[in-house]
mmCIF file of C-alpha atoms and ligand atoms in Angstrom:
data_model
loop_
_atom_site.group_PDB
_atom_site.id
_atom_site.type_symbol
_atom_site.label_atom_id
_atom_site.label_comp_id
_atom_site.label_asym_id
_atom_site.label_seq_id
_atom_site.Cartn_x
_atom_site.Cartn_y
_atom_site.Cartn_z
ATOM 1 C CA MET A 1 101.546 -68.520 -127.704
ATOM 2 C CA SER A 2 104.274 -69.849 -128.184
ATOM 3 C CA ASP A 3 103.688 -73.802 -127.231
ATOM 4 C CA TYR A 4 101.741 -74.290 -130.902
ATOM 5 C CA TRP A 5 105.055 -73.591 -132.522
ATOM 6 C CA SER A 6 107.316 -76.081 -129.907
ATOM 7 C CA ASP A 7 104.605 -78.250 -131.668
ATOM 8 C CA TYR A 8 105.661 -77.157 -134.834
ATOM 9 C CA TRP A 9 109.151 -76.764 -134.891
ATOM 10 C CA LYS A 10 109.014 -80.387 -133.088
ATOM 11 C CA ALA A 11 107.815 -82.137 -136.477
ATOM 12 C CA GLY A 12 110.944 -80.836 -137.623
ATOM 13 C CA HIS A 13 110.263 -78.545 -139.637
ATOM 14 C CA LEU A 14 112.672 -75.631 -141.027
ATOM 15 C CA SER A 15 110.913 -72.858 -142.020
ATOM 16 C CA SER A 16 107.248 -71.469 -140.705
ATOM 17 C CA PHE A 17 105.891 -72.247 -144.273
ATOM 18 C CA ALA A 18 106.974 -74.916 -145.564
ATOM 19 C CA GLN A 19 105.160 -78.319 -147.818
ATOM 20 C CA SER A 20 108.587 -80.497 -146.707
ATOM 21 C CA ASN A 21 110.815 -80.535 -143.310
ATOM 22 C CA GLN A 22 113.294 -79.765 -145.219
ATOM 23 C CA ASP A 23 111.630 -76.767 -147.256
ATOM 24 C CA ASN A 24 113.711 -73.379 -146.474
ATOM 25 C CA TYR A 25 112.610 -69.874 -148.391
ATOM 26 C CA SER A 26 113.315 -69.315 -152.050
ATOM 27 C CA GLY A 27 112.540 -67.131 -154.914
ATOM 28 C CA GLU A 28 112.913 -63.282 -154.133
ATOM 29 C CA ILE A 29 112.310 -63.960 -150.594
ATOM 30 C CA ALA A 30 116.382 -65.607 -150.959
ATOM 31 C CA SER A 31 117.119 -63.296 -152.879
ATOM 32 C CA PHE A 32 116.531 -60.446 -150.411
ATOM 33 C CA TRP A 33 118.719 -61.447 -147.798
ATOM 34 C CA GLN A 34 121.568 -63.201 -149.685
ATOM 35 C CA GLU A 35 122.106 -59.509 -151.111
ATOM 36 C CA PHE A 36 121.285 -57.816 -147.399
ATOM 37 C CA LEU A 37 123.970 -59.569 -145.970
ATOM 38 C CA ARG A 38 126.491 -60.499 -148.053
ATOM 39 C CA ASN A 39 127.800 -56.666 -146.777
ATOM 40 C CA HIS A 40 127.420 -59.022 -143.116
ATOM 41 C CA ASN A 41 129.693 -61.307 -144.007
ATOM 42 C CA LEU A 42 132.436 -60.570 -141.769
ATOM 43 C CA PRO A 43 134.834 -62.141 -139.125
ATOM 44 C CA HIS A 44 133.680 -61.294 -135.444
ATOM 45 C CA CYS A 45 129.605 -59.855 -137.056
ATOM 46 C CA ASN A 46 127.407 -60.612 -133.922
ATOM 47 C CA ILE A 47 123.965 -61.531 -136.332
ATOM 48 C CA VAL A 48 121.050 -62.042 -133.857
ATOM 49 C CA ASP A 49 117.670 -63.733 -135.478
ATOM 50 C CA ILE A 50 114.744 -62.659 -133.982
ATOM 51 C CA GLY A 51 111.869 -65.320 -134.064
ATOM 52 C CA SER A 52 114.711 -67.756 -135.062
ATOM 53 C CA GLY A 53 112.293 -71.130 -135.034
ATOM 54 C CA ASN A 54 113.953 -74.157 -136.345
ATOM 55 C CA GLY A 55 116.697 -71.121 -137.840
ATOM 56 C CA ALA A 56 115.250 -71.368 -141.417
ATOM 57 C CA LEU A 57 117.777 -67.992 -142.283
ATOM 58 C CA ILE A 58 120.763 -68.867 -140.362
ATOM 59 C CA ASP A 59 120.730 -72.189 -142.586
ATOM 60 C CA LEU A 60 120.924 -69.647 -145.936
ATOM 61 C CA ALA A 61 122.428 -67.773 -144.887
ATOM 62 C CA LEU A 62 125.287 -70.575 -143.408
ATOM 63 C CA ASN A 63 124.326 -73.318 -146.595
ATOM 64 C CA ASN A 64 122.492 -71.683 -149.573
ATOM 65 C CA PHE A 65 125.370 -68.454 -149.832
ATOM 66 C CA LYS A 66 127.487 -69.834 -148.210
ATOM 67 C CA TYR A 67 128.166 -66.998 -146.059
ATOM 68 C CA SER A 68 130.286 -68.263 -142.842
ATOM 69 C CA GLN A 69 132.350 -65.606 -141.753
ATOM 70 C CA PRO A 70 129.293 -64.555 -138.651
ATOM 71 C CA ASN A 71 128.735 -65.399 -135.454
ATOM 72 C CA TYR A 72 124.891 -66.163 -136.086
ATOM 73 C CA ILE A 73 122.455 -66.549 -132.471
ATOM 74 C CA GLY A 74 118.655 -67.397 -133.890
ATOM 75 C CA VAL A 75 116.127 -65.824 -130.594
ATOM 76 C CA ASP A 76 113.092 -67.512 -130.296
ATOM 77 C CA THR A 77 110.288 -67.947 -127.421
ATOM 78 C CA ALA A 78 109.355 -71.598 -128.472
ATOM 79 C CA LYS A 79 111.571 -74.916 -128.069
ATOM 80 C CA LEU A 80 112.824 -75.060 -131.043
ATOM 81 C CA SER A 81 115.043 -78.575 -132.877
ATOM 82 C CA ILE A 82 117.275 -77.255 -134.740
ATOM 83 C CA PRO A 83 118.574 -79.264 -137.602
ATOM 84 C CA LYS A 84 122.251 -81.077 -136.719
ATOM 85 C CA HIS A 85 123.791 -79.121 -140.269
ATOM 86 C CA LEU A 86 123.042 -76.175 -138.255
ATOM 87 C CA SER A 87 125.237 -77.802 -134.893
ATOM 88 C CA GLN A 88 128.581 -75.053 -136.006
ATOM 89 C CA GLU A 89 130.539 -73.460 -133.631
ATOM 90 C CA ASN A 90 129.829 -70.190 -135.089
ATOM 91 C CA VAL A 91 125.996 -70.616 -134.610
ATOM 92 C CA ARG A 92 123.919 -70.613 -131.224
ATOM 93 C CA PHE A 93 120.442 -71.201 -130.216
ATOM 94 C CA HIS A 94 118.961 -69.779 -127.361
ATOM 95 C CA GLN A 95 115.138 -71.405 -126.881
ATOM 96 C CA ASN A 96 112.615 -69.663 -124.414
ATOM 97 C CA THR A 97 113.406 -66.606 -125.044
ATOM 98 C CA ARG A 98 111.702 -63.755 -125.536
ATOM 99 C CA ALA A 99 113.052 -60.858 -127.357
ATOM 100 C CA GLU A 100 111.215 -58.302 -124.966
ATOM 101 C CA SER A 101 114.743 -59.531 -122.891
ATOM 102 C CA LEU A 102 117.438 -60.457 -124.863
ATOM 103 C CA PRO A 103 120.332 -62.409 -123.130
ATOM 104 C CA PHE A 104 122.906 -60.248 -124.843
ATOM 105 C CA ASP A 105 125.414 -57.181 -122.959
ATOM 106 C CA SER A 106 125.139 -53.860 -124.295
ATOM 107 C CA SER A 107 126.381 -52.837 -127.449
ATOM 108 C CA THR A 108 127.717 -55.901 -128.597
ATOM 109 C CA ILE A 109 125.121 -57.185 -131.279
ATOM 110 C CA ASP A 110 126.103 -55.636 -134.974
ATOM 111 C CA VAL A 111 122.631 -56.722 -136.996
ATOM 112 C CA ALA A 112 119.614 -58.049 -136.057
ATOM 113 C CA ILE A 113 117.645 -59.692 -138.515
ATOM 114 C CA SER A 114 114.622 -61.137 -138.906
ATOM 115 C CA GLN A 115 112.097 -62.986 -140.778
ATOM 116 C CA PHE A 116 108.521 -63.062 -140.328
ATOM 117 C CA GLY A 117 109.295 -63.330 -136.360
ATOM 118 C CA PHE A 118 109.752 -59.526 -135.837
ATOM 119 C CA GLU A 119 105.871 -58.817 -135.949
ATOM 120 C CA TYR A 120 105.345 -61.730 -133.084
ATOM 121 C CA THR A 121 107.335 -59.922 -130.554
ATOM 122 C CA ASN A 122 105.990 -56.657 -128.659
ATOM 123 C CA MET A 123 107.483 -54.589 -131.000
ATOM 124 C CA ASP A 124 108.021 -51.643 -129.612
ATOM 125 C CA LYS A 125 109.544 -53.350 -126.081
ATOM 126 C CA ALA A 126 111.983 -56.278 -128.502
ATOM 127 C CA LEU A 127 112.747 -52.162 -130.681
ATOM 128 C CA LYS A 128 114.066 -50.949 -126.781
ATOM 129 C CA GLU A 129 115.721 -54.138 -126.735
ATOM 130 C CA LEU A 130 117.326 -54.317 -129.473
ATOM 131 C CA SER A 131 118.265 -50.327 -129.182
ATOM 132 C CA ARG A 132 120.336 -51.117 -126.482
ATOM 133 C CA SER A 133 121.493 -54.427 -127.499
ATOM 134 C CA VAL A 134 122.905 -53.355 -131.020
ATOM 135 C CA LYS A 135 126.155 -51.297 -132.179
ATOM 136 C CA SER A 136 126.514 -48.054 -132.807
ATOM 137 C CA GLY A 137 126.308 -47.753 -136.723
ATOM 138 C CA GLY A 138 124.957 -51.198 -136.525
ATOM 139 C CA GLU A 139 121.892 -52.731 -138.665
ATOM 140 C CA VAL A 140 118.484 -53.766 -138.035
ATOM 141 C CA CYS A 141 116.737 -55.739 -141.239
ATOM 142 C CA PHE A 142 112.969 -57.586 -140.681
ATOM 143 C CA VAL A 143 110.900 -59.047 -143.550
ATOM 144 C CA MET A 144 107.167 -59.085 -141.824
ATOM 145 C CA HIS A 145 103.738 -60.421 -142.871
ATOM 146 C CA HIS A 146 101.757 -58.086 -144.024
ATOM 147 C CA LYS A 147 97.872 -57.640 -144.193
ATOM 148 C CA ASP A 148 97.456 -57.591 -147.978
ATOM 149 C CA SER A 149 100.161 -60.607 -148.803
ATOM 150 C CA VAL A 150 99.754 -63.620 -150.767
ATOM 151 C CA ILE A 151 100.751 -65.137 -147.443
ATOM 152 C CA VAL A 152 98.285 -63.447 -145.539
ATOM 153 C CA LYS A 153 94.749 -63.177 -147.510
ATOM 154 C CA PRO A 154 94.074 -66.882 -148.100
ATOM 155 C CA ASN A 155 94.752 -67.832 -144.434
ATOM 156 C CA ALA A 156 92.104 -65.351 -143.374
ATOM 157 C CA LEU A 157 89.377 -67.748 -145.579
ATOM 158 C CA ILE A 158 90.941 -70.631 -144.059
ATOM 159 C CA ARG A 159 90.497 -68.876 -140.671
ATOM 160 C CA LYS A 160 86.635 -68.604 -141.686
ATOM 161 C CA ALA A 161 85.934 -71.495 -142.591
ATOM 162 C CA VAL A 162 87.350 -73.213 -139.397
ATOM 163 C CA ASP A 163 85.106 -71.798 -137.273
ATOM 164 C CA GLU A 164 82.347 -72.001 -140.333
ATOM 165 C CA VAL A 165 82.649 -75.935 -140.377
ATOM 166 C CA MET A 166 82.954 -75.589 -136.569
ATOM 167 C CA ILE A 167 80.109 -73.885 -135.761
ATOM 168 C CA LYS A 168 77.272 -75.267 -133.814
ATOM 169 C CA ASN A 169 75.594 -78.339 -135.660
ATOM 170 C CA GLY A 170 77.835 -76.958 -138.445
ATOM 171 C CA PRO A 171 79.108 -79.622 -141.032
ATOM 172 C CA PHE A 172 81.638 -81.075 -138.144
ATOM 173 C CA ASP A 173 79.016 -81.586 -135.939
ATOM 174 C CA VAL A 174 76.381 -83.292 -138.496
ATOM 175 C CA MET A 175 79.475 -85.326 -139.289
ATOM 176 C CA SER A 176 79.462 -86.725 -135.882
ATOM 177 C CA MET A 177 75.734 -87.710 -135.380
ATOM 178 C CA PHE A 178 76.350 -88.602 -138.400
ATOM 179 C CA VAL A 179 79.054 -91.497 -137.634
ATOM 180 C CA ASN A 180 76.656 -91.617 -134.093
ATOM 181 C CA ALA A 181 73.963 -93.238 -136.432
ATOM 182 C CA ILE A 182 75.926 -95.261 -138.738
ATOM 183 C CA HIS A 183 76.758 -97.070 -135.209
ATOM 184 C CA LYS A 184 73.883 -97.108 -133.585
ATOM 185 C CA PHE A 185 71.495 -97.800 -136.157
ATOM 186 C CA GLY A 186 73.054 -98.366 -139.492
ATOM 187 C CA LYS A 187 74.110 -96.973 -142.573
ATOM 188 C CA ASN A 188 70.756 -96.435 -144.588
ATOM 189 C CA ASN A 189 68.250 -96.701 -141.917
ATOM 190 C CA PRO A 190 66.387 -93.076 -142.290
ATOM 191 C CA THR A 191 68.629 -91.137 -138.770
ATOM 192 C CA ALA A 192 72.001 -91.883 -140.358
ATOM 193 C CA GLU A 193 70.821 -90.834 -144.043
ATOM 194 C CA LYS A 194 69.092 -87.520 -142.599
ATOM 195 C CA TYR A 195 72.585 -86.529 -141.102
ATOM 196 C CA ARG A 196 74.358 -87.840 -144.715
ATOM 197 C CA HIS A 197 71.505 -85.030 -146.421
ATOM 198 C CA SER A 198 72.447 -82.042 -143.887
ATOM 199 C CA LEU A 199 75.823 -82.433 -144.633
ATOM 200 C CA ASN A 200 75.540 -82.915 -148.063
ATOM 201 C CA SER A 201 73.909 -79.911 -148.289
ATOM 202 C CA GLN A 202 75.639 -77.443 -145.279
ATOM 203 C CA ILE A 203 79.171 -78.963 -147.460
ATOM 204 C CA GLN A 204 77.766 -78.037 -150.708
ATOM 205 C CA GLN A 205 76.487 -74.447 -149.269
ATOM 206 C CA LEU A 206 80.203 -73.528 -147.991
ATOM 207 C CA SER A 207 81.813 -75.026 -151.193
ATOM 208 C CA ARG A 208 80.327 -72.535 -152.752
ATOM 209 C CA ALA A 209 81.213 -69.317 -150.437
ATOM 210 C CA ASN A 210 84.712 -70.040 -149.683
ATOM 211 C CA LYS A 211 85.730 -73.293 -151.353
ATOM 212 C CA PHE A 212 89.028 -72.292 -150.332
ATOM 213 C CA GLY A 213 88.861 -72.104 -146.900
ATOM 214 C CA LEU A 214 86.670 -74.679 -146.824
ATOM 215 C CA TYR A 215 89.467 -76.790 -148.400
ATOM 216 C CA GLY A 216 91.993 -75.554 -146.768
ATOM 217 C CA THR A 217 90.806 -76.372 -143.014
ATOM 218 C CA GLY A 218 91.329 -80.353 -144.449
ATOM 219 C CA PHE A 219 87.504 -81.090 -143.246
ATOM 220 C CA PRO A 220 86.827 -82.164 -147.485
ATOM 221 C CA ASP A 221 90.140 -84.873 -146.726
ATOM 222 C CA LEU A 222 88.511 -86.063 -143.033
ATOM 223 C CA LEU A 223 84.838 -86.986 -144.263
ATOM 224 C CA LYS A 224 86.412 -88.733 -147.742
ATOM 225 C CA ASP A 225 89.136 -90.404 -145.235
ATOM 226 C CA THR A 226 86.670 -91.600 -142.475
ATOM 227 C CA MET A 227 83.864 -92.432 -144.566
ATOM 228 C CA SER A 228 84.668 -93.596 -148.407
ATOM 229 C CA SER A 229 84.803 -96.971 -146.876
ATOM 230 C CA SER A 230 82.690 -98.967 -144.768
ATOM 231 C CA SER A 231 85.938 -101.291 -143.078
ATOM 232 C CA ILE A 232 87.029 -97.656 -141.679
ATOM 233 C CA ASP A 233 85.148 -98.847 -137.842
ATOM 234 C CA PHE A 234 83.675 -96.984 -135.311
ATOM 235 C CA LYS A 235 86.363 -96.633 -133.326
ATOM 236 C CA SER A 236 88.461 -95.051 -135.986
ATOM 237 C CA ARG A 237 86.012 -92.849 -137.336
ATOM 238 C CA LYS A 238 85.758 -90.994 -133.724
ATOM 239 C CA SER A 239 89.412 -91.688 -133.163
ATOM 240 C CA LYS A 240 90.092 -89.286 -136.405
ATOM 241 C CA LEU A 241 87.045 -86.964 -135.195
ATOM 242 C CA LYS A 242 88.614 -86.405 -131.849
ATOM 243 C CA SER A 243 91.872 -85.404 -133.638
ATOM 244 C CA PHE A 244 90.285 -83.154 -135.872
ATOM 245 C CA ARG A 245 89.161 -81.152 -133.239
ATOM 246 C CA SER A 246 92.050 -80.606 -131.999
ATOM 247 C CA GLU A 247 93.893 -80.188 -135.200
ATOM 248 C CA MET A 248 91.378 -77.642 -135.789
ATOM 249 C CA LYS A 249 91.561 -75.531 -132.187
ATOM 250 C CA THR A 250 95.761 -75.390 -133.160
ATOM 251 C CA LEU A 251 94.769 -73.970 -136.424
ATOM 252 C CA ALA A 252 92.537 -70.619 -135.510
ATOM 253 C CA GLN A 253 94.516 -70.375 -132.783
ATOM 254 C CA ARG A 254 97.417 -70.184 -135.067
ATOM 255 C CA LEU A 255 96.149 -68.104 -137.921
ATOM 256 C CA ASP A 256 94.250 -66.089 -135.630
ATOM 257 C CA ASN A 257 97.916 -64.994 -134.300
ATOM 258 C CA LEU A 258 98.988 -64.515 -137.567
ATOM 259 C CA LEU A 259 96.364 -61.824 -138.500
ATOM 260 C CA SER A 260 96.411 -60.074 -135.740
ATOM 261 C CA VAL A 261 100.101 -59.458 -136.557
ATOM 262 C CA ALA A 262 100.535 -59.428 -140.011
ATOM 263 C CA LEU A 263 101.061 -55.623 -140.723
ATOM 264 C CA ASP A 264 99.400 -52.719 -142.572
ATOM 265 C CA ASN A 265 100.024 -49.536 -144.159
ATOM 266 C CA ASP A 266 99.527 -46.847 -140.489
ATOM 267 C CA ARG A 267 101.167 -49.446 -138.501
ATOM 268 C CA MET A 268 104.833 -49.905 -140.530
ATOM 269 C CA ASP A 269 104.219 -46.135 -140.480
ATOM 270 C CA SER A 270 103.951 -46.369 -136.476
ATOM 271 C CA LEU A 271 107.195 -48.446 -136.142
ATOM 272 C CA SER A 272 109.392 -46.390 -138.421
ATOM 273 C CA VAL A 273 108.633 -43.667 -135.609
ATOM 274 C CA SER A 274 109.110 -46.111 -132.764
ATOM 275 C CA MET A 275 112.165 -46.864 -134.519
ATOM 276 C CA SER A 276 113.219 -42.925 -134.891
ATOM 277 C CA GLU A 277 112.369 -41.596 -131.273
ATOM 278 C CA LEU A 278 114.333 -44.536 -130.643
ATOM 279 C CA GLY A 279 117.673 -43.573 -132.200
ATOM 280 C CA PHE A 280 117.234 -46.027 -135.364
ATOM 281 C CA THR A 281 118.377 -43.892 -138.196
ATOM 282 C CA ASN A 282 118.157 -44.544 -141.968
ATOM 283 C CA VAL A 283 114.824 -46.383 -141.198
ATOM 284 C CA THR A 284 113.222 -47.271 -144.462
ATOM 285 C CA HIS A 285 110.284 -49.320 -146.390
ATOM 286 C CA SER A 286 109.666 -51.830 -148.950
ATOM 287 C CA ARG A 287 107.928 -53.912 -150.147
ATOM 288 C CA LEU A 288 108.754 -57.482 -151.920
ATOM 289 C CA HIS A 289 106.795 -58.596 -154.621
ATOM 290 C CA HIS A 290 106.403 -61.880 -156.819
ATOM 291 C CA GLY A 291 105.401 -60.369 -160.279
ATOM 292 C CA ASP A 292 102.057 -58.540 -158.895
ATOM 293 C CA GLU A 293 101.812 -60.309 -155.824
ATOM 294 C CA LEU A 294 102.943 -58.835 -152.444
ATOM 295 C CA LEU A 295 105.187 -61.719 -150.391
ATOM 296 C CA GLY A 296 105.248 -59.017 -147.054
ATOM 297 C CA VAL A 297 107.021 -55.090 -146.050
ATOM 298 C CA SER A 298 110.637 -55.164 -145.012
ATOM 299 C CA ILE A 299 112.082 -52.145 -142.577
ATOM 300 C CA LYS A 300 115.192 -51.579 -142.353
ATOM 301 C CA ALA A 301 117.188 -48.861 -139.648
ATOM 302 C CA ASN A 302 121.169 -48.066 -138.392
ATOM 303 C CA LEU A 303 121.697 -48.269 -134.575
ATOM 304 C CA ALA A 304 123.117 -44.165 -134.678
HETATM 305 C C1 SAM B 401 106.495 -67.179 -138.455
HETATM 306 S S1 SAM B 401 107.552 -68.367 -137.041
HETATM 307 C C2 SAM B 401 108.645 -67.378 -137.992
HETATM 308 C C3 SAM B 401 110.147 -68.688 -137.846
HETATM 309 C C4 SAM B 401 111.056 -68.232 -138.258
HETATM 310 N N1 SAM B 401 111.724 -67.244 -139.069
HETATM 311 C C5 SAM B 401 110.618 -69.202 -140.091
HETATM 312 O O1 SAM B 401 110.807 -67.786 -141.216
HETATM 313 O O2 SAM B 401 110.744 -69.866 -140.293
HETATM 314 C C6 SAM B 401 107.824 -67.103 -135.726
HETATM 315 C C7 SAM B 401 108.571 -67.353 -134.817
HETATM 316 O O3 SAM B 401 108.602 -66.167 -133.413
HETATM 317 C C8 SAM B 401 108.747 -66.318 -132.532
HETATM 318 N N2 SAM B 401 107.642 -65.477 -131.357
HETATM 319 C C9 SAM B 401 106.927 -65.124 -130.530
HETATM 320 N N3 SAM B 401 106.810 -64.366 -129.718
HETATM 321 C C10 SAM B 401 108.005 -63.989 -130.189
HETATM 322 C C11 SAM B 401 108.722 -63.171 -129.144
HETATM 323 N N4 SAM B 401 108.381 -62.238 -128.544
HETATM 324 N N5 SAM B 401 110.511 -63.192 -129.527
HETATM 325 C C12 SAM B 401 110.773 -64.417 -129.262
HETATM 326 N N6 SAM B 401 110.291 -65.522 -130.951
HETATM 327 C C13 SAM B 401 109.172 -64.823 -131.528
HETATM 328 C C14 SAM B 401 107.250 -67.927 -132.292
HETATM 329 O O4 SAM B 401 107.305 -68.306 -131.275
HETATM 330 C C15 SAM B 401 107.268 -68.954 -133.760
HETATM 331 O O5 SAM B 401 108.792 -69.942 -133.164
#
């Protein structure tokens, strides 16, 4: 599962929802963490970030909020590519490490945090590990995906469109046949024309039904990049098609994973129950909004 995350982090992203490599969380998510972490900006405070990725949360704490006193420890199953500015004495990362089996002695952690990471773990096992590692009186706080959020809902549309584009004899297959026919018979011959018409009509249909999802797959860009100029040769076209197929496979895996881990209200409730059973107290939920839009849900608790 974490292979695509290793590839993602290797590409140099700082956070999991980034337009550019340097992008970090801002707005309500950043404010939420600024407020929560303020009380823990203390010397010798051990803060563990579960599913840390390349250290977005730790970067926010240290470099945006200037909370420089704690020790920050990132834990992630993926192979990471930590930015140089996080190579500091009080920061360390455990890569290839599962939250379900933490490399810490019992009762040595003051605070466990997670931003869109904890829900990817086997939560019961990870909670059990945290109830062992976190000190009595310590605190946990996770921000997680919710099925109704503005992040998850559009991704469900993109996931649907991936299947619609890649279905047998669907747009991707017809485009491949179109490329082969141009190569074999020339641009305006009847076979190539037949595929061109079929491709156009499939794209129009898909665009009417799920335009957002279709554009989210990148298929319209592939079409434009590959077919708009006759100077692109057959080999380059085939190579673009091959890369696109593999990108769609990874995208489908990543989105299936996102959609399956995102919580709904029932799962939030059962998470609270599991936490109480493991000795966590003061369990509270909240919803993070940007205006009317749901960004995610948070759960906080103390260890008795
Ligand atoms: C959506 S990313 C979030 C990364 C980071 N917190 C951020 O917001 O940029 C989820 C991360 O959880 C990690 N992960 C998934 N399952 C895990 C597990 N069982 N234990 C630790 N990390 C896990 C993945 O490798 C991935 O890096």
